[in-house]
Tab-separated table of C-alpha atoms in Angstrom:
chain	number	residue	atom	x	y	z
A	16	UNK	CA	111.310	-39.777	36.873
A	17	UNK	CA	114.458	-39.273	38.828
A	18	UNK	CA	114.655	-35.795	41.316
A	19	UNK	CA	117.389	-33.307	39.853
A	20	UNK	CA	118.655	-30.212	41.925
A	21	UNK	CA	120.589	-28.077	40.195
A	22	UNK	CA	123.623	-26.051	42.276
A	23	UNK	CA	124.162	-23.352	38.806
A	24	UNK	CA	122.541	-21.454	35.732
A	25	UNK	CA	124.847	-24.485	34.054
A	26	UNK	CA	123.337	-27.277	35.053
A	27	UNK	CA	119.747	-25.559	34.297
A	28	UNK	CA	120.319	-24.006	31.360
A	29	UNK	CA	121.673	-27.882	30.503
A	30	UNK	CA	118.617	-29.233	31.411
A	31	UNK	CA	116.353	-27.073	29.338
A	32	UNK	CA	118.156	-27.911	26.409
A	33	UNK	CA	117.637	-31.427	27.155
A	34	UNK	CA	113.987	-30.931	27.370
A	35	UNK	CA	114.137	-29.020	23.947
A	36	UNK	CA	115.569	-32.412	22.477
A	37	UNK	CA	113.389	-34.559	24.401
A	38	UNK	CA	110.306	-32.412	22.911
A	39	UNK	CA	111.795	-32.780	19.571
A	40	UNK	CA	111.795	-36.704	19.649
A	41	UNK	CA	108.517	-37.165	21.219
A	42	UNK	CA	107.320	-34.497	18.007
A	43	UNK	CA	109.503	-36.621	16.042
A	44	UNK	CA	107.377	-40.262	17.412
A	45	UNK	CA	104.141	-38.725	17.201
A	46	UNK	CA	104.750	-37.295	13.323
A	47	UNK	CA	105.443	-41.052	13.074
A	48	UNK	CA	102.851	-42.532	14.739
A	49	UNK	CA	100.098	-40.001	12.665
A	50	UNK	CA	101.821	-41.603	9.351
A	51	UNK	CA	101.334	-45.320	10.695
A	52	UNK	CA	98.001	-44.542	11.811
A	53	UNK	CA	97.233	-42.724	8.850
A	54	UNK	CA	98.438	-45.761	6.633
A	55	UNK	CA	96.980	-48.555	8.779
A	56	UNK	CA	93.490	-46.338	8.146
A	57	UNK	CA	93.887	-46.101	4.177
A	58	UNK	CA	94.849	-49.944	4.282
A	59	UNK	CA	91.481	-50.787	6.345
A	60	UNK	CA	89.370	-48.573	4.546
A	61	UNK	CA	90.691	-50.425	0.846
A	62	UNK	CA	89.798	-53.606	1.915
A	63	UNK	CA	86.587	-52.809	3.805
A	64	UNK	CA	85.276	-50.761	0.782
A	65	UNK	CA	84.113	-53.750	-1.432
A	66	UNK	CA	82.649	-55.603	2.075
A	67	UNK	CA	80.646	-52.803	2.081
A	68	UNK	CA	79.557	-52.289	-1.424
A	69	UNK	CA	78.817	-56.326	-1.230
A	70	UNK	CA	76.796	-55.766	2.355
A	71	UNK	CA	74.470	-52.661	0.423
A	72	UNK	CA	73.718	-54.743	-2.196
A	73	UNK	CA	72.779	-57.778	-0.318
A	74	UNK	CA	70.207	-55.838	2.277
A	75	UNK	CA	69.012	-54.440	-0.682
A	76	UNK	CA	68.388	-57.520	-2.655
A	77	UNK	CA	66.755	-59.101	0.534
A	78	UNK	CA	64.669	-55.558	1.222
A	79	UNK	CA	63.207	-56.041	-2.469
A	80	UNK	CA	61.955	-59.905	-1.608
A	81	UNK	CA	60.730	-59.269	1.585
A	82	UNK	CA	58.599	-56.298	0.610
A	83	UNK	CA	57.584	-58.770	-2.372
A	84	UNK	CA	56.435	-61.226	0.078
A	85	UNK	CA	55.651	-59.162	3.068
A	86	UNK	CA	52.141	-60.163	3.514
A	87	UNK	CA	53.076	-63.601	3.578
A	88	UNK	CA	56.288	-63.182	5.822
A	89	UNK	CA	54.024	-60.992	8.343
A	90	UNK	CA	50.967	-63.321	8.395
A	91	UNK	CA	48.936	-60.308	6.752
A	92	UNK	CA	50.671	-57.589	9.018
A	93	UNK	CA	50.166	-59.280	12.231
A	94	UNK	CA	53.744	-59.321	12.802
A	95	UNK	CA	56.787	-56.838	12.074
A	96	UNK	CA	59.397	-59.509	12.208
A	97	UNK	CA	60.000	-62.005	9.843
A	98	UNK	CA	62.476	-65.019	10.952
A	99	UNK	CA	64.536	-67.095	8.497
A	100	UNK	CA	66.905	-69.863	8.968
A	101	UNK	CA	69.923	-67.535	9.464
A	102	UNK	CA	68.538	-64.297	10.782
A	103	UNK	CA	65.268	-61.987	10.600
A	104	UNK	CA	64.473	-58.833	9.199
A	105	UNK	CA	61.595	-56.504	10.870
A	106	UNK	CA	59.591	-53.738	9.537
A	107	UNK	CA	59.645	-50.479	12.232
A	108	UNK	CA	58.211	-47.029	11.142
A	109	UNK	CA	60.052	-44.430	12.590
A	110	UNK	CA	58.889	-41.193	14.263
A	111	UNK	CA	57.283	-38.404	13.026
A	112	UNK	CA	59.583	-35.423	12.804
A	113	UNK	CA	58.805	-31.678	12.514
A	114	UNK	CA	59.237	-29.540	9.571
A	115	UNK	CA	59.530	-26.117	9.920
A	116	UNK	CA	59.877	-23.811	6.788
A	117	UNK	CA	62.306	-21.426	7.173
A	118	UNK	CA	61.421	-18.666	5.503
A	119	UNK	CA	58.591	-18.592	7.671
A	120	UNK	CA	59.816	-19.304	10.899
A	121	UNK	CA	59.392	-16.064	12.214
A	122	UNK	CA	56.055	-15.584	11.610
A	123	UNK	CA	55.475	-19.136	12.728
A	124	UNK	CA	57.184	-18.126	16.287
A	125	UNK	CA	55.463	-15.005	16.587
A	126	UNK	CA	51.436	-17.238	16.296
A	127	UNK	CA	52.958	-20.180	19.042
A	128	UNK	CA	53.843	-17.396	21.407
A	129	UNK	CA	50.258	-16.182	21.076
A	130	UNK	CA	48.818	-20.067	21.734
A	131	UNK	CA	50.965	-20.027	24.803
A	132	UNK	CA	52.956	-23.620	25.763
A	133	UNK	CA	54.811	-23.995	22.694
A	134	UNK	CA	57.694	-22.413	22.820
A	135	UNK	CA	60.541	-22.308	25.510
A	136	UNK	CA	62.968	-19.633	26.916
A	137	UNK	CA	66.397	-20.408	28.538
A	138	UNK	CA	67.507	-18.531	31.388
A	139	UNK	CA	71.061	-18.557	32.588
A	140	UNK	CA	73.804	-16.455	34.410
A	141	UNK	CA	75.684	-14.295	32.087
A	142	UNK	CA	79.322	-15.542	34.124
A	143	UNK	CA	81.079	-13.095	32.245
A	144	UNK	CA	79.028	-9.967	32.928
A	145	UNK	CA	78.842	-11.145	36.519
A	146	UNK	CA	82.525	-11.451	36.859
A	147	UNK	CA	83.424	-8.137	34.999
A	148	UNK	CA	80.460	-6.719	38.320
A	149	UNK	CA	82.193	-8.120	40.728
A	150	UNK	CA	85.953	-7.062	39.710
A	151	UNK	CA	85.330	-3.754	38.059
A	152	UNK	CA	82.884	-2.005	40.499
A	153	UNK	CA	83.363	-2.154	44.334
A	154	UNK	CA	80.460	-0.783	45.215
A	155	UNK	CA	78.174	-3.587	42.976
A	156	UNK	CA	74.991	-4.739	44.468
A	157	UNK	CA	76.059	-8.821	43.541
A	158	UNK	CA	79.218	-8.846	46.140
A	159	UNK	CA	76.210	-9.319	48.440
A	160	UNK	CA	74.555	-12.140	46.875
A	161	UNK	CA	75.915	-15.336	48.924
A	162	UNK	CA	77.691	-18.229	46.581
A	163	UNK	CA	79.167	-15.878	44.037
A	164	UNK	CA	82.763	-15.270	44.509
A	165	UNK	CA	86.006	-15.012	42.120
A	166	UNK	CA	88.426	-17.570	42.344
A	167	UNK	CA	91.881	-15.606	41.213
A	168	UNK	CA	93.645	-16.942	38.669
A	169	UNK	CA	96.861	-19.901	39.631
A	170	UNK	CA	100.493	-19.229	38.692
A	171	UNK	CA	101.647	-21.531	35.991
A	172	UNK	CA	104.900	-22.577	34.926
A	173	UNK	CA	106.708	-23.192	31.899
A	174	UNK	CA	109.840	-23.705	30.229
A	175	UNK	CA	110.578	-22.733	26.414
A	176	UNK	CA	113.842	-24.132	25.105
A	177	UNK	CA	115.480	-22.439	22.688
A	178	UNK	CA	117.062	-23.933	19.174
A	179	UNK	CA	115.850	-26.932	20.058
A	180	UNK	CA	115.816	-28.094	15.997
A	181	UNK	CA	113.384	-30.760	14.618
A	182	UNK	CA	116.656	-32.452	12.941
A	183	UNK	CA	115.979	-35.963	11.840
A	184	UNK	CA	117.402	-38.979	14.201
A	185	UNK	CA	118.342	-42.069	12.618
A	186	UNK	CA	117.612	-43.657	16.178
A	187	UNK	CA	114.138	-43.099	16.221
């Protein structure tokens, strides 16, 4: 990136057009690169497709004999993992999850509160309600609560070129 001072509106107004075309080309490249990537995606997914269908079939096939022979593979359920030449397969039971109907959860939460321990609140500063305090009312009771403060807002800059057109290039 090269520093450029500019001595006129000329010169300025030269270089926002240049950004305008710059933008352009790099909308141009990325257009582009969200086809290739697109593409390369459809091309990856076509030949992975049939791996897959292949690789569900085959852990199912090998599912079906090993819970065919499971007793034997497991030494009568000592184990949970069965080795083979080439790999193992293991057994695992998963956890327990909870079920709550929904058309009764209401009711359901109303009976924990009662049993006390089962249930959980969330406290937490309401930022915006504390900010609209602290800027709207000068005489609010939180300006004297150390470690809250408002941090005003930063400048920013930008430029907008105009008629900057998304025209094809033949160079890109």
């Amino acid at each position: 990136m090269s520093a450029t001072t500019f001595t006129d509106d000329t010169a300025c107004a030269e270089a926002i057009a240049r950004i305008g075309a710059i933008r352009a080309d790099l909308a141009r490249i990325e257009t582009t690169k969200t086809k290739a990537v697109a593409k390369a995606a459809a091309t990856a997914e076509e030949k992975a497709s049939p791996l897959q269908e292949e690789e569900a079939g085959l852990v199912a096939a090998v599912e079906a004999y090993c819970a065919r022979e499971r007793k034997r593979l497991t030494d009568n359920g000592k184990s949970k993992t069965a080795e083979f030449k080439t790999g193992k397969v293991a057994w695992r039971k998963g956890q327990a999850k909870l079920l709550i109907d929904p058309t009764l959860e209401d009711k359901i939460l109303d009976r924990l509160k009662k049993l006390q321990g089962f249930t959980k609140t969330t406290v937490a500063i309401d930022k915006s309600a504390v900010k609209t305090s602290l800027t709207d009312d000068k005489a609010s009771p939180l300006k004297r609560i150390k470690g809250l403060s408002i941090e005003e807002p930063k400048e920013t800059f930008s430029v907008t070129p105009t008629g900057a057109e998304l025209t094809p290039r033949k160079d890109l």
